[in-house]
Tab-separated table of C-alpha atoms in Angstrom:
chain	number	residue	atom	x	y	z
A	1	UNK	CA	-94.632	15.576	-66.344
A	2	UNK	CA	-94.082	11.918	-67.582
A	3	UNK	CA	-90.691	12.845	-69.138
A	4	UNK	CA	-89.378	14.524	-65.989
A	5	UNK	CA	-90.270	11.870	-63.866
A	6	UNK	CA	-88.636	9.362	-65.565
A	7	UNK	CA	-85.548	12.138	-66.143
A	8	UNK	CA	-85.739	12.234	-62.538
A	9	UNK	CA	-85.422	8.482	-62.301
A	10	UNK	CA	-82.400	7.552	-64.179
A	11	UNK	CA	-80.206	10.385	-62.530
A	12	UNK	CA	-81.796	8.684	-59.132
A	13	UNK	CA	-80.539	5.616	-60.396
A	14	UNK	CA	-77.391	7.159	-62.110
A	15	UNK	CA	-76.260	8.210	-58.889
A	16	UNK	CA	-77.045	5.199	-56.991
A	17	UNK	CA	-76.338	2.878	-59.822
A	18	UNK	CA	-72.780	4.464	-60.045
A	19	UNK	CA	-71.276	2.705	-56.863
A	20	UNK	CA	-69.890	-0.669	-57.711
A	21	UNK	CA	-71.294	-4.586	-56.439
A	22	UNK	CA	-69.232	-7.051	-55.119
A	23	UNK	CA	-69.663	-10.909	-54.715
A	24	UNK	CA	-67.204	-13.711	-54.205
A	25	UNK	CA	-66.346	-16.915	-53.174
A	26	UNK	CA	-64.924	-17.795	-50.374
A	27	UNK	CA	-63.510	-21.015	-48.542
A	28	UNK	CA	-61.273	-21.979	-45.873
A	29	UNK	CA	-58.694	-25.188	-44.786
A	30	UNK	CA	-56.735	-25.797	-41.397
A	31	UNK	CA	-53.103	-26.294	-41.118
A	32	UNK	CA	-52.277	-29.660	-39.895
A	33	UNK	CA	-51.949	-30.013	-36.530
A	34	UNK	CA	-48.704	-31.673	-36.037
A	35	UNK	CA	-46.842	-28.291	-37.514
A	36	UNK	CA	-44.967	-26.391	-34.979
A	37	UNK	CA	-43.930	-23.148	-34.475
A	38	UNK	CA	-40.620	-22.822	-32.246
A	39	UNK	CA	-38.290	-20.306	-31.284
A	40	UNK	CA	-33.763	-20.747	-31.619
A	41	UNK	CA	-32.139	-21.218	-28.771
A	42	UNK	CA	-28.455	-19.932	-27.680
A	43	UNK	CA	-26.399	-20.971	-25.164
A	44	UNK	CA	-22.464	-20.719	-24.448
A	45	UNK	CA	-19.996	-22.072	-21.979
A	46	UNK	CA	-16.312	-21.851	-21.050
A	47	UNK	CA	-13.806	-24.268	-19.491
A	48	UNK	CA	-9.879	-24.291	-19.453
A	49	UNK	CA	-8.681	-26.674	-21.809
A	50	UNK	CA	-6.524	-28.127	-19.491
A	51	UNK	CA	-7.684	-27.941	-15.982
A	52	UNK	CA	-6.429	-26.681	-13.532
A	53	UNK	CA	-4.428	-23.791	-15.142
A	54	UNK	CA	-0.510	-23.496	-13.909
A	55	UNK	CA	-0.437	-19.655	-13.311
A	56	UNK	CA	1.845	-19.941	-10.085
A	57	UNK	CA	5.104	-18.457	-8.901
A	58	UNK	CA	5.874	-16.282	-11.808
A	59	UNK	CA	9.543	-14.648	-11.038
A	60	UNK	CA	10.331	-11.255	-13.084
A	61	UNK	CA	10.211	-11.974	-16.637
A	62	UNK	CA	8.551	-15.074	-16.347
A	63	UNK	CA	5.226	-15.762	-18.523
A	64	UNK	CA	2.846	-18.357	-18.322
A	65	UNK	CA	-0.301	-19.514	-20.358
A	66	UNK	CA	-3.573	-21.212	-20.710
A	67	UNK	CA	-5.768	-22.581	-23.278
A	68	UNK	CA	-10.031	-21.528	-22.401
A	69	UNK	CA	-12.125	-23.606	-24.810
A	70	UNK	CA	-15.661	-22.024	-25.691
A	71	UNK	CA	-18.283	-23.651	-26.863
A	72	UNK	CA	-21.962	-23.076	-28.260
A	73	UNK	CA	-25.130	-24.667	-28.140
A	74	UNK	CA	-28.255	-23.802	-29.737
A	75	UNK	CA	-29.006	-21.934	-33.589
A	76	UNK	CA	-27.617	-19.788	-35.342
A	77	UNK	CA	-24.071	-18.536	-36.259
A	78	UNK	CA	-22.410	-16.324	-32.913
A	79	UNK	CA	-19.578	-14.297	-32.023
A	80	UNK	CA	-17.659	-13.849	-28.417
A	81	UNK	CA	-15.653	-11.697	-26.574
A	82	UNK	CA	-12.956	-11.277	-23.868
A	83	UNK	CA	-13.480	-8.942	-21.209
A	84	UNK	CA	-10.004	-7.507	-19.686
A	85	UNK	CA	-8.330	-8.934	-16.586
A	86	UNK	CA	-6.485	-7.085	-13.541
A	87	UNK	CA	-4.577	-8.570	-11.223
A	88	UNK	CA	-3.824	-5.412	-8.753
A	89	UNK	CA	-0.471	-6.216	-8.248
A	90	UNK	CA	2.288	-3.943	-10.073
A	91	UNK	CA	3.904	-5.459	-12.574
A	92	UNK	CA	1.704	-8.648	-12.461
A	93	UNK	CA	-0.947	-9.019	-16.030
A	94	UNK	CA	-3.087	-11.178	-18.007
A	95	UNK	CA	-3.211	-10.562	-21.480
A	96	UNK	CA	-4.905	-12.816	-24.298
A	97	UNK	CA	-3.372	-14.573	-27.665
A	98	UNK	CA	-4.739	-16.318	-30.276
A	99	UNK	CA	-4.434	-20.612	-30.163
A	100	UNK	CA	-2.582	-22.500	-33.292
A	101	UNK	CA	-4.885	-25.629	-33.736
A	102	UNK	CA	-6.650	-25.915	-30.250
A	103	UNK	CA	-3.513	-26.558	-27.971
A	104	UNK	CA	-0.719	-24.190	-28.655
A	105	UNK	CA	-0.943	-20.438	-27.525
A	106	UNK	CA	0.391	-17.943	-30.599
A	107	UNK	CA	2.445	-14.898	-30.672
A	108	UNK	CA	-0.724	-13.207	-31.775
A	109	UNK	CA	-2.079	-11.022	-29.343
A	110	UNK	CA	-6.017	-11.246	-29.022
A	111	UNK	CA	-7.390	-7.488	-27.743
A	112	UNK	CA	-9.606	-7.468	-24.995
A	113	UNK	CA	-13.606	-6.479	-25.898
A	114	UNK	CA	-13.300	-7.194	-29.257
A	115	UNK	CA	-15.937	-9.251	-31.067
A	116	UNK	CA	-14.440	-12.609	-33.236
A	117	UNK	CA	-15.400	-13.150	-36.543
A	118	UNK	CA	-18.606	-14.998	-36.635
A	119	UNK	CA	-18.309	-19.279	-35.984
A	120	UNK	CA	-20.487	-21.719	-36.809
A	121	UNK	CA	-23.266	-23.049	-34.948
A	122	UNK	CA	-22.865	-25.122	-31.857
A	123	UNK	CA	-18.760	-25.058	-33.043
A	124	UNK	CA	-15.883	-23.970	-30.071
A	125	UNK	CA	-13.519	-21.577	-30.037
A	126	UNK	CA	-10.400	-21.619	-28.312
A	127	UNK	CA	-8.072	-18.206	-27.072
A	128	UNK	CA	-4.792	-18.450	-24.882
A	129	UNK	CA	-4.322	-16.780	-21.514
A	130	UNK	CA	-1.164	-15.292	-20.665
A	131	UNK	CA	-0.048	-14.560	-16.824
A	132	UNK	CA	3.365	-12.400	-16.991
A	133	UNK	CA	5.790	-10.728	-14.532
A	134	UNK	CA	7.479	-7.944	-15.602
A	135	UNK	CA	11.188	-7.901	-15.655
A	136	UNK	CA	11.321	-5.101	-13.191
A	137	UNK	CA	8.946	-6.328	-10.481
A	138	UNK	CA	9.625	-5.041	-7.495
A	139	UNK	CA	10.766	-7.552	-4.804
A	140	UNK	CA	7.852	-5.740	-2.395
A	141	UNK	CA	5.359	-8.289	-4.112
A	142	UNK	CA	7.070	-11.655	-3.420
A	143	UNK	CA	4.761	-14.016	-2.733
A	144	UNK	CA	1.362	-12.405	-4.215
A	145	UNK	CA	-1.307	-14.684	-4.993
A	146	UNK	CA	-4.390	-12.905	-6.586
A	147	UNK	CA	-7.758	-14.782	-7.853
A	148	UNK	CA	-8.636	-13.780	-11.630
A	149	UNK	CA	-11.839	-14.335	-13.668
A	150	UNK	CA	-12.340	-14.176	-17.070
A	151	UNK	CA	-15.685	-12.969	-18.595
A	152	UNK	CA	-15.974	-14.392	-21.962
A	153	UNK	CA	-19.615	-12.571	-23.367
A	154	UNK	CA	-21.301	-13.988	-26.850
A	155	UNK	CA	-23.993	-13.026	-29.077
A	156	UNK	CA	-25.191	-14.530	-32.090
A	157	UNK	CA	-25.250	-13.292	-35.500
A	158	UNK	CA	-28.144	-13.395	-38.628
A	159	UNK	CA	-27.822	-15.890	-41.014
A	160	UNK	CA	-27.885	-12.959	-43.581
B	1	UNK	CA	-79.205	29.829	-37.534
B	2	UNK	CA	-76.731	32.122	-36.129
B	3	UNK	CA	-74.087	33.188	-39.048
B	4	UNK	CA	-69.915	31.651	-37.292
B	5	UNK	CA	-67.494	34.275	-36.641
B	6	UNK	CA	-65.432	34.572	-40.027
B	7	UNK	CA	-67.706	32.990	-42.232
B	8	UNK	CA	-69.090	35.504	-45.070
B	9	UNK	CA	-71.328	34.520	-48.125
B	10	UNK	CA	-73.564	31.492	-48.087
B	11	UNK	CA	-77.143	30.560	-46.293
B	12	UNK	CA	-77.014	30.179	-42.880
B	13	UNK	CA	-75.685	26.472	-41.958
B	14	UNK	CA	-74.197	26.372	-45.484
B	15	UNK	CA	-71.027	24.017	-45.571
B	16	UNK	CA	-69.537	26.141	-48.595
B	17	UNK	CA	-65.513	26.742	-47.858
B	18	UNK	CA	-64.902	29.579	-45.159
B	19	UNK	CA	-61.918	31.133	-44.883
B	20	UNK	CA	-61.494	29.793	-41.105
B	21	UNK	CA	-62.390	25.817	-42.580
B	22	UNK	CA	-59.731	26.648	-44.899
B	23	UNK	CA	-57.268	27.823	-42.199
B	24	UNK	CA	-58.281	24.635	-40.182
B	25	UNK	CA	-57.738	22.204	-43.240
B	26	UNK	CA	-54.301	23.654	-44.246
B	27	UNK	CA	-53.438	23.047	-40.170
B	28	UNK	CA	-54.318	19.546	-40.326
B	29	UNK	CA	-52.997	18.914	-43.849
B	30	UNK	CA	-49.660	20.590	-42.612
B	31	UNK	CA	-49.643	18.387	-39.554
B	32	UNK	CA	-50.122	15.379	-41.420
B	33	UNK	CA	-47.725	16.395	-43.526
B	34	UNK	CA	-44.807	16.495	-40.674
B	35	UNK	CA	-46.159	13.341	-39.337
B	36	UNK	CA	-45.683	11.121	-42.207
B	37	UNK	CA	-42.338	12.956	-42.835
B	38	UNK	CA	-41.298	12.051	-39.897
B	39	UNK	CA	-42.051	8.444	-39.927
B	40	UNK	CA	-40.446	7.894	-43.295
B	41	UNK	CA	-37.269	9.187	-42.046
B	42	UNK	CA	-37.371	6.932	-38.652
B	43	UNK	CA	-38.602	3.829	-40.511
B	44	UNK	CA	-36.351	3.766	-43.056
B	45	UNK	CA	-33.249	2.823	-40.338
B	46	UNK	CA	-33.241	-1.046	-40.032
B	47	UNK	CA	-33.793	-2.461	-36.796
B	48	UNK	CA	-31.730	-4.817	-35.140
B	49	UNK	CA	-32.081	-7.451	-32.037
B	50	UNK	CA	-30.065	-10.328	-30.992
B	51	UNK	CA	-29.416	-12.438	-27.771
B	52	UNK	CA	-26.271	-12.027	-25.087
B	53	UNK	CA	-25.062	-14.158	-22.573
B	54	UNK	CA	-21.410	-14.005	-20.292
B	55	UNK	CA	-19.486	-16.994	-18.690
B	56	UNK	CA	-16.255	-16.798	-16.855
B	57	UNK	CA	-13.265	-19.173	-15.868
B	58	UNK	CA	-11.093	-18.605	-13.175
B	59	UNK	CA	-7.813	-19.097	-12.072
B	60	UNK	CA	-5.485	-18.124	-9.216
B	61	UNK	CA	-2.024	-16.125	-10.504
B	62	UNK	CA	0.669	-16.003	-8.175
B	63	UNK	CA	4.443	-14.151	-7.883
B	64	UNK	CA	6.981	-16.771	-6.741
B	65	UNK	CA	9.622	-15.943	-3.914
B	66	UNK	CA	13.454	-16.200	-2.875
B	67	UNK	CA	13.668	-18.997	-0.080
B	68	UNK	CA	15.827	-18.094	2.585
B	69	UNK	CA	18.718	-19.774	4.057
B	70	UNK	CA	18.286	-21.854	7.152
B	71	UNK	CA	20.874	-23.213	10.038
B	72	UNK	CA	22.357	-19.883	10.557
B	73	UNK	CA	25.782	-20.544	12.654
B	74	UNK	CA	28.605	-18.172	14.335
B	75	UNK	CA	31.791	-20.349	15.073
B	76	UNK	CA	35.234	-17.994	16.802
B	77	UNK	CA	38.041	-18.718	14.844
B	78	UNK	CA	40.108	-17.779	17.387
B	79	UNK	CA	44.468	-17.196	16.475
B	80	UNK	CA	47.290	-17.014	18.551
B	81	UNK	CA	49.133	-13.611	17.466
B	82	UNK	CA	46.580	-13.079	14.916
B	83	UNK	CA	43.226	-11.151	15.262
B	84	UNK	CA	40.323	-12.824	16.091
B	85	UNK	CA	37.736	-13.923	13.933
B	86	UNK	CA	34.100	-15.381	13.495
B	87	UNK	CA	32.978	-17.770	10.876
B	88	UNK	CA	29.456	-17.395	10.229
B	89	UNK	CA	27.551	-20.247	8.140
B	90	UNK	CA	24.540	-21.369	7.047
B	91	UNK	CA	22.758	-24.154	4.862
B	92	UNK	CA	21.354	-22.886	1.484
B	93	UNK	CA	18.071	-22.805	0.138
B	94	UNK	CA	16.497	-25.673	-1.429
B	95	UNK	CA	15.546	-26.286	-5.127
B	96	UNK	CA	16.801	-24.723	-8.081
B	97	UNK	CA	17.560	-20.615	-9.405
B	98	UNK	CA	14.693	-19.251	-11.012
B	99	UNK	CA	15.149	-19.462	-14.913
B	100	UNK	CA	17.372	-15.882	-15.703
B	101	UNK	CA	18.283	-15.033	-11.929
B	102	UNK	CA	21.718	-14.979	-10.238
B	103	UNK	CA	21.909	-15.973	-6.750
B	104	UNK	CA	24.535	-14.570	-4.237
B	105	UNK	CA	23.936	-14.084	-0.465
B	106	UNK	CA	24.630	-10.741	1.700
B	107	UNK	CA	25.657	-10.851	5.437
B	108	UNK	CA	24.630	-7.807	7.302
B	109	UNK	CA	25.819	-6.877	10.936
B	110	UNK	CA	23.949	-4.011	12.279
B	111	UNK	CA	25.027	-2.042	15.933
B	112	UNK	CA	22.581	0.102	17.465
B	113	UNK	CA	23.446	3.262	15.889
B	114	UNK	CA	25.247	3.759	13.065
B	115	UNK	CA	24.729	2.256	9.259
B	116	UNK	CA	24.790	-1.889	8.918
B	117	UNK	CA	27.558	-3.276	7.208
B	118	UNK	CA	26.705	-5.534	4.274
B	119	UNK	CA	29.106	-8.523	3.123
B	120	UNK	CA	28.123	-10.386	-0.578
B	121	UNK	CA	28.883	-13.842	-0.508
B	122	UNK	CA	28.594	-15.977	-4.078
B	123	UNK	CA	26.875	-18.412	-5.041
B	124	UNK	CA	28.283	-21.840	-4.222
B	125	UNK	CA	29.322	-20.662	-0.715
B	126	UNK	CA	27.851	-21.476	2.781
B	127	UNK	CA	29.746	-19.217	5.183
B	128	UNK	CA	32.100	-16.324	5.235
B	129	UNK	CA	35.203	-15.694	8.106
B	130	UNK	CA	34.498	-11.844	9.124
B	131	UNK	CA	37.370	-10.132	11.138
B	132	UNK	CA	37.716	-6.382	12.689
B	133	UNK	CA	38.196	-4.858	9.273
B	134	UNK	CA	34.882	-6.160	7.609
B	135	UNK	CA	33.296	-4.197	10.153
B	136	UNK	CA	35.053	-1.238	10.290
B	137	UNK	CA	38.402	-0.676	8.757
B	138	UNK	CA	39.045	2.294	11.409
B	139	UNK	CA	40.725	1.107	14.847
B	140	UNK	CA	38.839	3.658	16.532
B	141	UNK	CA	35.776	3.148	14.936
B	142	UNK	CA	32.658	0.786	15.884
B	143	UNK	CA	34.135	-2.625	15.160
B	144	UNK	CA	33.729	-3.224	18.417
B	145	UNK	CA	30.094	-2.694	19.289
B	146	UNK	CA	27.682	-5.431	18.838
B	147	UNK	CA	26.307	-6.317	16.473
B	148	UNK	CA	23.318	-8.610	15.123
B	149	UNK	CA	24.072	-10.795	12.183
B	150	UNK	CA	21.530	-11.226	9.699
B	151	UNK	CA	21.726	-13.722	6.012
B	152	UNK	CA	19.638	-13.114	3.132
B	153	UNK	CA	19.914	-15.089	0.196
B	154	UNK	CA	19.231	-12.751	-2.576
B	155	UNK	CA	18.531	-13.075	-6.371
B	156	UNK	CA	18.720	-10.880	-9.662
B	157	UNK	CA	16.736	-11.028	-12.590
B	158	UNK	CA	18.233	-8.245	-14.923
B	159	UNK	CA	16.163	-5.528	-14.149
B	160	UNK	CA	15.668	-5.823	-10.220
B	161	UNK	CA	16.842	-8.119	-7.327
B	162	UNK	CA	14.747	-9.438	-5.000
B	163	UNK	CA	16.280	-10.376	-1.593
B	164	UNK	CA	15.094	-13.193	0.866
B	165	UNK	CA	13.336	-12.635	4.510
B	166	UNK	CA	15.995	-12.819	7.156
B	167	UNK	CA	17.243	-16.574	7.844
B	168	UNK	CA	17.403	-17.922	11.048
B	169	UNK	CA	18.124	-17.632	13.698
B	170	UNK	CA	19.957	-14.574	14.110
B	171	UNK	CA	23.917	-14.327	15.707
B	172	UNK	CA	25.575	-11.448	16.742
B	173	UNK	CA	29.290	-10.769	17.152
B	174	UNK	CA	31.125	-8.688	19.528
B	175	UNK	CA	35.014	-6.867	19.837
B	176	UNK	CA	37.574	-6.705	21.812
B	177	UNK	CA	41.346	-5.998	21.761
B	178	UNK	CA	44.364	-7.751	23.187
B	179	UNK	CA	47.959	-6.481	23.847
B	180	UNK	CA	50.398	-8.979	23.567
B	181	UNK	CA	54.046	-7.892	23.916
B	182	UNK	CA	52.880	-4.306	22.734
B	183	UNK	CA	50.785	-5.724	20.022
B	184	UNK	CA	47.306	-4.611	20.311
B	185	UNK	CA	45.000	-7.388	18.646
B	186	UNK	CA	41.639	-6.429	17.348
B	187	UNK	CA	39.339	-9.922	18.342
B	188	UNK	CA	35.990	-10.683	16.692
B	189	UNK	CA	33.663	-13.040	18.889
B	190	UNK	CA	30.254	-14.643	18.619
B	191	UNK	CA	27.658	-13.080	21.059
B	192	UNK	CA	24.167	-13.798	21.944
B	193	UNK	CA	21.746	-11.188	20.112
């Protein structure tokens, strides 16, 4: 009776025995206060470089063109874009080069809603305007004046 | 204890596998299965965000245009034994040619009915002496009616011309004939339009 009892008793305390006991240490600091968690910021803006821009009384064939500086503000490297312009009047278009340096319009032409390669952080970037007439304007559109706005759109890019 | 539908074997209550436990289990393992399938395929794309922002310039484009002449005259150059004729004239534009245009003017005399008559005049000259024949070159045709006189100074750049409003102010010019000694003269004269 003795000897199953104490059978009994060390499969009781096999079983319970079996599950493991934990015990530790424990402690705990503060950050000091003066650390700051903040988030980037990004900002962009566009002028001509040379205001005001000299887009008047274009005759057939004529061209003429404009320097738009853009500039960034903020963290982080970013990218831009040039939205397309229409004038509405046959003939009549704005079109987009590249800039040589930061004053002299290029040969290049600079497609519409395409991203740039990435720039540097709170860097500008300069593209050329280009107002031309088409050698076979019609003489109906004498005198046109038309009002044209450029949407320049930006995003930044990872560091990565 | 009431024995579940599709169990068999076992007390009553027992928790021994069942056939329908088993067909639940599979479900849910099958089910969890998809699930996590699913989420390892979607999670293992990279997600992306960034920030946007637009600005604009603007600027005013504008098509030029040809400046007409001004000081529109009609003077009778009147000649004994000779037809008549009028001198019209006019002051040109000011400022310079467009870059790649050529500048000429056209005279136009237009009756009532009938299709206008249109005289080029170069560059470099301010009036033009019009007699019975610029008008109509047939002695029985209009050259007589009257007509309004109209100058446009006029331009081409290559590919297309571009002409001028009307100067002002307009003339007009009138015929007549004259017999002189059995000579019938054909006389051009200013008129008011």
């Amino acid at each position: 009776m003795r000897l199953r009892l104490i059978a009994g008793l060390a499969v009781a305390l096999l079983f319970v025995g079996s599950a493991t006991a934990y015990a530790a240490w424990a402690d705990s600091a503060a950050v000091a206060s003066q650390t700051r968690l903040t988030a980037g910021s990004f900002g962009v803006t566009a002028a001509w470089a040379t205001a005001p821009p000299d887009f008047a009384a274009l005759y057939p064939g004529q061209s003429k063109s404009a320097i738009v500086r853009v500039t960034h503000s903020g963290d982080g490297r970013w990218q831009y874009q040039v939205g397309a312009a229409t004038t509405g009047v046959a003939g009549l278009t704005v079109s987009y080069r590249s800039v040589t340096g930061t004053t002299t319009c290029s040969a290049t032409p600079l497609a519409a809603a395409t991203w740039s390669a990435a720039q540097a952080a709170a860097t500008s970037a300069y593209f050329c305007v280009v107002a031309e007439l088409a050698p076979t304007a019609a003489s109906g559109i004498q005198g046109s004046s038309v009002p044209v706005t450029i949407t320049i759109t930006a995003q930044n890019q990872p560091t990565s | 204890m009431r024995r579940q539908s599709g169990e068999h074997g076992g007390p009553a209550g027992s928790t021994a596998g069942t056939p329908a436990r088993l067909r639940r289990g599979v479900a849910r393992a099958t089910v969890a299965g998809a699930v996590a399938l699913l989420l390892g395929s979607v999670g293992s794309g990279v997600a992306w965000a960034w920030w946007t922002t637009t600005t604009s310039v603007a600027a005013t484009v504008s098509v030029g245009s040809v400046a007409p002449v001004t000081a529109v005259t009609c003077t009778n150059d009147s000649r004994f034994l000779y037809d008549d004729r009028v001198v019209i004239g006019w002051t040109a534009p000011a400022g310079t040619v467009p870059a790649g245009g050529t500048r000429q003017y056209l005279v136009t005399l237009t009756a009532a009915t009938g299709t206008p008559v249109t005289i080029p005049v170069p560059n470099g000259t301010s009036s033009v002496s019009l007699g019975w024949r610029d008008v109509d070159s047939n002695p029985s045709g209009t050259w007589a009616a009257k007509r309004t006189i109209r100058v446009y100074s006029s331009i081409t750049f290559g590919a297309t011309t571009w002409t001028s409003a009307e100067a002002t102010p307009l003339r007009a010019s009138t015929g007549s004939t004259t017999t002189f000694f059995g000579t019938t003269y054909r006389n051009l004269a200013c008129a008011t339009p």
